[in-house]
Short mmCIF file of the C-alpha atoms (twelve columns), coordinates in Angstrom:
data_MODEL
# 
_entry.id   MODEL 
# 
loop_
_atom_site.group_PDB 
_atom_site.id 
_atom_site.type_symbol 
_atom_site.label_atom_id 
_atom_site.label_alt_id 
_atom_site.label_comp_id 
_atom_site.label_asym_id 
_atom_site.label_seq_id 
_atom_site.Cartn_x 
_atom_site.Cartn_y 
_atom_site.Cartn_z 
_atom_site.pdbx_PDB_model_num 
ATOM 1   C CA . UNK A 1   -0.200  0.218   -0.161  1 
ATOM 2   C CA . UNK A 2   1.201   4.074   -0.590  1 
ATOM 3   C CA . UNK A 3   -0.037  6.661   1.820   1 
ATOM 4   C CA . UNK A 4   -1.191  9.517   0.470   1 
ATOM 5   C CA . UNK A 5   -1.262  12.539  2.213   1 
ATOM 6   C CA . UNK A 6   -4.523  13.782  1.000   1 
ATOM 7   C CA . UNK A 7   -6.685  11.184  0.973   1 
ATOM 8   C CA . UNK A 8   -6.813  8.920   4.166   1 
ATOM 9   C CA . UNK A 9   -7.464  5.632   2.126   1 
ATOM 10  C CA . UNK A 10  -4.519  3.716   1.086   1 
ATOM 11  C CA . UNK A 11  -3.134  3.614   -2.331  1 
ATOM 12  C CA . UNK A 12  -3.015  -0.415  -3.823  1 
ATOM 13  C CA . UNK A 13  0.197   -0.973  -5.393  1 
ATOM 14  C CA . UNK A 14  -2.046  -1.991  -8.843  1 
ATOM 15  C CA . UNK A 15  -3.174  1.519   -8.017  1 
ATOM 16  C CA . UNK A 16  0.182   2.976   -8.424  1 
ATOM 17  C CA . UNK A 17  1.807   1.132   -11.360 1 
ATOM 18  C CA . UNK A 18  -1.452  1.969   -13.263 1 
ATOM 19  C CA . UNK A 19  -0.797  5.728   -12.598 1 
ATOM 20  C CA . UNK A 20  3.429   5.087   -13.443 1 
ATOM 21  C CA . UNK A 21  1.911   3.279   -16.657 1 
ATOM 22  C CA . UNK A 22  -0.427  6.738   -17.600 1 
ATOM 23  C CA . UNK A 23  2.699   9.398   -16.587 1 
ATOM 24  C CA . UNK A 24  5.389   7.475   -18.325 1 
ATOM 25  C CA . UNK A 25  3.171   7.626   -20.824 1 
ATOM 26  C CA . UNK A 26  1.987   10.948  -21.640 1 
ATOM 27  C CA . UNK A 27  5.623   11.832  -20.720 1 
ATOM 28  C CA . UNK A 28  6.966   9.634   -23.329 1 
ATOM 29  C CA . UNK A 29  4.902   11.943  -26.226 1 
ATOM 30  C CA . UNK A 30  5.511   14.742  -24.176 1 
ATOM 31  C CA . UNK A 31  9.582   14.952  -23.325 1 
ATOM 32  C CA . UNK A 32  11.393  11.683  -25.344 1 
ATOM 33  C CA . UNK A 33  11.334  12.911  -28.933 1 
ATOM 34  C CA . UNK A 34  12.917  16.748  -27.931 1 
ATOM 35  C CA . UNK A 35  14.973  15.458  -24.861 1 
ATOM 36  C CA . UNK A 36  16.788  12.919  -27.342 1 
ATOM 37  C CA . UNK A 37  17.411  15.343  -30.197 1 
ATOM 38  C CA . UNK A 38  18.879  18.193  -27.397 1 
ATOM 39  C CA . UNK A 39  20.895  15.474  -26.569 1 
ATOM 40  C CA . UNK A 40  22.297  14.170  -30.028 1 
ATOM 41  C CA . UNK A 41  23.069  18.396  -31.023 1 
ATOM 42  C CA . UNK A 42  24.982  18.864  -27.395 1 
ATOM 43  C CA . UNK A 43  26.934  15.338  -27.606 1 
ATOM 44  C CA . UNK A 44  27.615  16.440  -31.352 1 
ATOM 45  C CA . UNK A 45  28.987  20.025  -31.118 1 
ATOM 46  C CA . UNK A 46  30.282  19.765  -27.155 1 
ATOM 47  C CA . UNK A 47  31.923  15.883  -26.318 1 
ATOM 48  C CA . UNK A 48  33.789  13.771  -27.281 1 
ATOM 49  C CA . UNK A 49  31.300  11.651  -27.913 1 
ATOM 50  C CA . UNK A 50  30.062  13.198  -31.445 1 
ATOM 51  C CA . UNK A 51  30.669  9.764   -32.811 1 
ATOM 52  C CA . UNK A 52  27.538  9.117   -31.290 1 
ATOM 53  C CA . UNK A 53  25.114  11.811  -33.004 1 
ATOM 54  C CA . UNK A 54  27.183  10.634  -36.280 1 
ATOM 55  C CA . UNK A 55  26.574  6.673   -35.993 1 
ATOM 56  C CA . UNK A 56  22.837  7.398   -34.561 1 
ATOM 57  C CA . UNK A 57  21.889  10.170  -38.252 1 
ATOM 58  C CA . UNK A 58  23.296  6.876   -40.423 1 
ATOM 59  C CA . UNK A 59  21.350  5.076   -38.511 1 
ATOM 60  C CA . UNK A 60  18.158  7.207   -38.937 1 
ATOM 61  C CA . UNK A 61  18.562  8.277   -42.532 1 
ATOM 62  C CA . UNK A 62  18.917  4.384   -43.529 1 
ATOM 63  C CA . UNK A 63  16.181  3.909   -41.524 1 
ATOM 64  C CA . UNK A 64  13.821  6.989   -41.446 1 
ATOM 65  C CA . UNK A 65  11.409  5.554   -44.210 1 
ATOM 66  C CA . UNK A 66  10.891  2.336   -42.187 1 
ATOM 67  C CA . UNK A 67  7.063   3.735   -41.179 1 
ATOM 68  C CA . UNK A 68  6.187   3.800   -44.763 1 
ATOM 69  C CA . UNK A 69  7.405   0.323   -45.831 1 
ATOM 70  C CA . UNK A 70  5.476   -1.229  -42.992 1 
ATOM 71  C CA . UNK A 71  7.276   -0.735  -39.765 1 
ATOM 72  C CA . UNK A 72  9.086   -2.571  -37.539 1 
ATOM 73  C CA . UNK A 73  9.368   -6.715  -38.235 1 
ATOM 74  C CA . UNK A 74  10.857  -9.426  -36.437 1 
ATOM 75  C CA . UNK A 75  10.031  -10.667 -32.457 1 
ATOM 76  C CA . UNK A 76  11.012  -6.657  -31.219 1 
ATOM 77  C CA . UNK A 77  6.742   -6.259  -31.872 1 
ATOM 78  C CA . UNK A 78  5.101   -8.926  -30.573 1 
ATOM 79  C CA . UNK A 79  7.600   -8.866  -27.615 1 
ATOM 80  C CA . UNK A 80  6.854   -5.128  -26.482 1 
ATOM 81  C CA . UNK A 81  3.399   -5.361  -27.798 1 
ATOM 82  C CA . UNK A 82  3.222   -7.955  -24.561 1 
ATOM 83  C CA . UNK A 83  4.870   -5.931  -21.772 1 
ATOM 84  C CA . UNK A 84  2.685   -7.207  -18.854 1 
ATOM 85  C CA . UNK A 85  1.985   -3.775  -17.850 1 
ATOM 86  C CA . UNK A 86  0.166   -2.533  -20.129 1 
ATOM 87  C CA . UNK A 87  -2.340  -4.664  -18.295 1 
ATOM 88  C CA . UNK A 88  -1.896  -1.613  -15.714 1 
ATOM 89  C CA . UNK A 89  -2.222  0.805   -18.324 1 
ATOM 90  C CA . UNK A 90  -5.523  -0.555  -19.640 1 
ATOM 91  C CA . UNK A 91  -6.887  -0.823  -15.811 1 
ATOM 92  C CA . UNK A 92  -6.421  2.266   -14.859 1 
ATOM 93  C CA . UNK A 93  -8.926  4.075   -17.426 1 
ATOM 94  C CA . UNK A 94  -10.446 1.488   -17.842 1 
ATOM 95  C CA . UNK A 95  -10.242 0.942   -21.715 1 
ATOM 96  C CA . UNK A 96  -12.519 -2.020  -23.285 1 
ATOM 97  C CA . UNK A 97  -12.426 -3.557  -25.978 1 
ATOM 98  C CA . UNK A 98  -15.398 -5.367  -27.592 1 
ATOM 99  C CA . UNK A 99  -15.317 -7.657  -30.329 1 
ATOM 100 C CA . UNK A 100 -19.141 -7.663  -31.966 1 
ATOM 101 C CA . UNK A 101 -17.826 -9.721  -35.389 1 
ATOM 102 C CA . UNK A 102 -14.506 -11.756 -36.412 1 
ATOM 103 C CA . UNK A 103 -12.885 -10.571 -39.332 1 
ATOM 104 C CA . UNK A 104 -11.291 -13.128 -41.810 1 
ATOM 105 C CA . UNK A 105 -7.913  -13.143 -41.714 1 
ATOM 106 C CA . UNK A 106 -7.423  -13.362 -45.486 1 
ATOM 107 C CA . UNK A 107 -8.992  -9.456  -46.084 1 
ATOM 108 C CA . UNK A 108 -6.867  -6.655  -45.617 1 
ATOM 109 C CA . UNK A 109 -8.986  -4.026  -43.408 1 
ATOM 110 C CA . UNK A 110 -9.138  -0.437  -42.445 1 
ATOM 111 C CA . UNK A 111 -9.674  0.117   -38.841 1 
ATOM 112 C CA . UNK A 112 -10.515 4.015   -38.480 1 
ATOM 113 C CA . UNK A 113 -10.538 5.203   -34.597 1 
ATOM 114 C CA . UNK A 114 -12.387 8.270   -33.372 1 
ATOM 115 C CA . UNK A 115 -12.639 10.730  -31.773 1 
ATOM 116 C CA . UNK A 116 -8.915  11.152  -31.912 1 
ATOM 117 C CA . UNK A 117 -8.835  12.894  -28.263 1 
ATOM 118 C CA . UNK A 118 -5.600  14.283  -26.979 1 
ATOM 119 C CA . UNK A 119 -3.390  11.198  -26.427 1 
ATOM 120 C CA . UNK A 120 -4.911  8.359   -27.851 1 
ATOM 121 C CA . UNK A 121 -4.896  6.558   -25.046 1 
ATOM 122 C CA . UNK A 122 -7.487  3.903   -26.025 1 
ATOM 123 C CA . UNK A 123 -6.173  3.221   -29.258 1 
ATOM 124 C CA . UNK A 124 -2.735  3.150   -28.416 1 
ATOM 125 C CA . UNK A 125 -4.057  0.508   -25.622 1 
ATOM 126 C CA . UNK A 126 -5.910  -1.690  -27.454 1 
ATOM 127 C CA . UNK A 127 -3.707  -1.737  -31.492 1 
ATOM 128 C CA . UNK A 128 -0.072  -1.264  -30.482 1 
ATOM 129 C CA . UNK A 129 0.269   -3.690  -27.200 1 
ATOM 130 C CA . UNK A 130 -2.208  -6.770  -26.603 1 
ATOM 131 C CA . UNK A 131 -3.374  -4.647  -22.892 1 
ATOM 132 C CA . UNK A 132 -6.912  -5.439  -24.507 1 
ATOM 133 C CA . UNK A 133 -5.915  -9.022  -26.052 1 
ATOM 134 C CA . UNK A 134 -6.456  -8.116  -29.852 1 
ATOM 135 C CA . UNK A 135 -4.668  -11.172 -30.967 1 
ATOM 136 C CA . UNK A 136 -6.529  -13.187 -29.029 1 
ATOM 137 C CA . UNK A 137 -10.083 -11.524 -30.526 1 
ATOM 138 C CA . UNK A 138 -8.663  -11.507 -33.898 1 
ATOM 139 C CA . UNK A 139 -6.157  -14.291 -34.629 1 
ATOM 140 C CA . UNK A 140 -3.999  -13.524 -37.714 1 
ATOM 141 C CA . UNK A 141 -4.798  -9.869  -37.611 1 
ATOM 142 C CA . UNK A 142 -1.374  -7.435  -37.629 1 
ATOM 143 C CA . UNK A 143 -2.873  -4.170  -35.939 1 
ATOM 144 C CA . UNK A 144 -0.860  -0.651  -37.294 1 
ATOM 145 C CA . UNK A 145 -1.738  2.066   -35.353 1 
ATOM 146 C CA . UNK A 146 -1.128  4.884   -37.153 1 
ATOM 147 C CA . UNK A 147 0.195   8.564   -37.222 1 
ATOM 148 C CA . UNK A 148 1.451   11.403  -38.760 1 
ATOM 149 C CA . UNK A 149 5.143   10.754  -40.103 1 
ATOM 150 C CA . UNK A 150 6.756   13.562  -38.439 1 
ATOM 151 C CA . UNK A 151 5.655   12.181  -35.194 1 
ATOM 152 C CA . UNK A 152 8.092   8.980   -36.594 1 
ATOM 153 C CA . UNK A 153 11.097  11.585  -37.060 1 
ATOM 154 C CA . UNK A 154 11.793  12.312  -33.856 1 
ATOM 155 C CA . UNK A 155 15.106  10.545  -32.516 1 
ATOM 156 C CA . UNK A 156 14.640  8.015   -29.626 1 
ATOM 157 C CA . UNK A 157 10.445  8.891   -29.708 1 
ATOM 158 C CA . UNK A 158 10.408  6.861   -32.716 1 
ATOM 159 C CA . UNK A 159 12.042  3.405   -32.139 1 
ATOM 160 C CA . UNK A 160 10.082  3.451   -28.765 1 
ATOM 161 C CA . UNK A 161 6.633   3.781   -31.190 1 
ATOM 162 C CA . UNK A 162 8.328   1.517   -34.303 1 
ATOM 163 C CA . UNK A 163 9.103   -1.193  -31.567 1 
ATOM 164 C CA . UNK A 164 5.085   -1.101  -30.829 1 
ATOM 165 C CA . UNK A 165 4.269   -1.830  -34.163 1 
ATOM 166 C CA . UNK A 166 3.257   1.790   -35.212 1 
ATOM 167 C CA . UNK A 167 3.102   3.353   -38.740 1 
ATOM 168 C CA . UNK A 168 3.137   6.430   -40.496 1 
ATOM 169 C CA . UNK A 169 -0.243  7.751   -42.026 1 
ATOM 170 C CA . UNK A 170 0.626   8.639   -45.647 1 
ATOM 171 C CA . UNK A 171 -0.495  7.767   -48.722 1 
ATOM 172 C CA . UNK A 172 2.742   5.376   -49.642 1 
ATOM 173 C CA . UNK A 173 2.279   3.560   -46.224 1 
ATOM 174 C CA . UNK A 174 -1.593  3.082   -45.913 1 
ATOM 175 C CA . UNK A 175 -1.250  2.198   -50.235 1 
ATOM 176 C CA . UNK A 176 1.846   -0.702  -48.466 1 
ATOM 177 C CA . UNK A 177 -0.365  -2.180  -45.966 1 
ATOM 178 C CA . UNK A 178 -3.233  -2.721  -47.856 1 
ATOM 179 C CA . UNK A 179 -1.489  -4.094  -50.599 1 
ATOM 180 C CA . UNK A 180 0.115   -7.251  -48.251 1 
ATOM 181 C CA . UNK A 181 -0.939  -10.279 -49.731 1 
ATOM 182 C CA . UNK A 182 -2.350  -13.042 -48.019 1 
ATOM 183 C CA . UNK A 183 -3.886  -10.574 -46.049 1 
ATOM 184 C CA . UNK A 184 -4.245  -10.341 -41.920 1 
ATOM 185 C CA . UNK A 185 -2.633  -6.958  -42.132 1 
ATOM 186 C CA . UNK A 186 -5.552  -3.823  -40.614 1 
ATOM 187 C CA . UNK A 187 -3.894  0.322   -40.173 1 
ATOM 188 C CA . UNK A 188 -5.659  1.814   -37.333 1 
ATOM 189 C CA . UNK A 189 -6.836  4.996   -38.915 1 
ATOM 190 C CA . UNK A 190 -7.628  8.355   -36.486 1 
ATOM 191 C CA . UNK A 191 -10.006 9.587   -39.330 1 
ATOM 192 C CA . UNK A 192 -10.963 13.421  -37.838 1 
ATOM 193 C CA . UNK A 193 -7.124  13.531  -37.086 1 
ATOM 194 C CA . UNK A 194 -5.105  16.195  -34.772 1 
ATOM 195 C CA . UNK A 195 -8.247  18.485  -35.393 1 
ATOM 196 C CA . UNK A 196 -9.698  16.190  -32.839 1 
ATOM 197 C CA . UNK A 197 -7.512  16.564  -30.226 1 
ATOM 198 C CA . UNK A 198 -9.869  18.910  -27.899 1 
ATOM 199 C CA . UNK A 199 -12.353 16.972  -28.875 1 
ATOM 200 C CA . UNK A 200 -12.368 16.255  -24.546 1 
ATOM 201 C CA . UNK A 201 -15.639 17.366  -23.223 1 
ATOM 202 C CA . UNK A 202 -18.196 15.011  -21.441 1 
ATOM 203 C CA . UNK A 203 -20.926 13.610  -23.381 1 
ATOM 204 C CA . UNK A 204 -20.268 15.721  -26.310 1 
ATOM 205 C CA . UNK A 205 -18.181 14.421  -29.337 1 
ATOM 206 C CA . UNK A 206 -17.037 15.437  -32.529 1 
ATOM 207 C CA . UNK A 207 -16.320 13.985  -36.332 1 
ATOM 208 C CA . UNK A 208 -13.838 16.116  -37.973 1 
ATOM 209 C CA . UNK A 209 -15.111 13.481  -41.380 1 
ATOM 210 C CA . UNK A 210 -16.433 16.414  -44.199 1 
ATOM 211 C CA . UNK A 211 -12.945 17.044  -45.982 1 
ATOM 212 C CA . UNK A 212 -11.512 13.834  -44.595 1 
ATOM 213 C CA . UNK A 213 -13.200 11.206  -46.879 1 
ATOM 214 C CA . UNK A 214 -9.631  9.624   -48.493 1 
ATOM 215 C CA . UNK A 215 -9.597  6.444   -46.570 1 
ATOM 216 C CA . UNK A 216 -13.181 5.807   -48.472 1 
ATOM 217 C CA . UNK A 217 -11.736 5.747   -51.861 1 
ATOM 218 C CA . UNK A 218 -8.670  4.148   -50.350 1 
ATOM 219 C CA . UNK A 219 -10.492 0.948   -49.158 1 
ATOM 220 C CA . UNK A 220 -12.293 0.594   -52.380 1 
ATOM 221 C CA . UNK A 221 -8.899  0.701   -54.326 1 
ATOM 222 C CA . UNK A 222 -7.793  -1.785  -52.530 1 
ATOM 223 C CA . UNK A 223 -10.906 -3.767  -51.924 1 
ATOM 224 C CA . UNK A 224 -10.622 -3.578  -48.162 1 
ATOM 225 C CA . UNK A 225 -13.133 -4.766  -45.735 1 
ATOM 226 C CA . UNK A 226 -13.260 -1.034  -44.052 1 
ATOM 227 C CA . UNK A 227 -14.696 -1.209  -40.242 1 
ATOM 228 C CA . UNK A 228 -16.043 2.017   -40.776 1 
ATOM 229 C CA . UNK A 229 -17.149 4.365   -37.285 1 
ATOM 230 C CA . UNK A 230 -15.072 2.499   -34.415 1 
ATOM 231 C CA . UNK A 231 -15.883 4.329   -31.793 1 
ATOM 232 C CA . UNK A 232 -13.511 2.675   -29.319 1 
ATOM 233 C CA . UNK A 233 -12.551 5.095   -26.899 1 
ATOM 234 C CA . UNK A 234 -13.280 8.638   -25.641 1 
ATOM 235 C CA . UNK A 235 -11.823 10.265  -23.594 1 
ATOM 236 C CA . UNK A 236 -14.925 12.108  -21.078 1 
ATOM 237 C CA . UNK A 237 -12.983 14.622  -19.376 1 
ATOM 238 C CA . UNK A 238 -9.086  15.016  -18.765 1 
ATOM 239 C CA . UNK A 239 -9.261  14.471  -14.771 1 
ATOM 240 C CA . UNK A 240 -11.827 11.860  -15.259 1 
ATOM 241 C CA . UNK A 241 -10.481 8.220   -16.066 1 
ATOM 242 C CA . UNK A 242 -12.622 8.239   -19.465 1 
ATOM 243 C CA . UNK A 243 -14.923 5.212   -20.912 1 
ATOM 244 C CA . UNK A 244 -14.961 2.735   -23.131 1 
ATOM 245 C CA . UNK A 245 -18.108 3.076   -26.042 1 
# 
């Protein structure tokens, strides 16, 4: 048990782990990229470890298009997605992924999630981890959470995000994923994008879709089975834990 002076009820170890996981995720989004970039610039200009910055820059140039060509491959992604810590992250809100129909693993899918919210807590848990056992509920389907390509240029941050199976939401990336032979690939698109980040008001959902219909054309072009309008998670209020829809 942990003691909180402002709360007479002790905080359990599980609650502490849940809070630390969410705090860690928020810190990663907000600080890891800028801090790592600043550190690399400092090491290059003012340190005898300039070669570290040069080595990482070389790696970055060689690897930068990975986000447009299907993302990270190999054992790293399932290992990172399967961390038990994701269960604590899920329980903080809590988040729940409800299966209403099976998905044929021989087909490719576009999974559209809304609203975007502040930091996509629900989509991250459901599709970038096994916090809600996606692979057990939809065997043979590999979800790929998408984000704007610029997020996957930031040093260190990109390495973390790519290890969870994330990819770019660019047209090139989406076309590559939806052309996966044999099926089983499901890019997850936050259809409202950044303009929906302020969608945190209680009892209010604002879907920005009027000028964002390219994903429908892309689904038809690739003859995918688009899972349109999948309302998976609503962050009701910045101070509330949220609810699942």
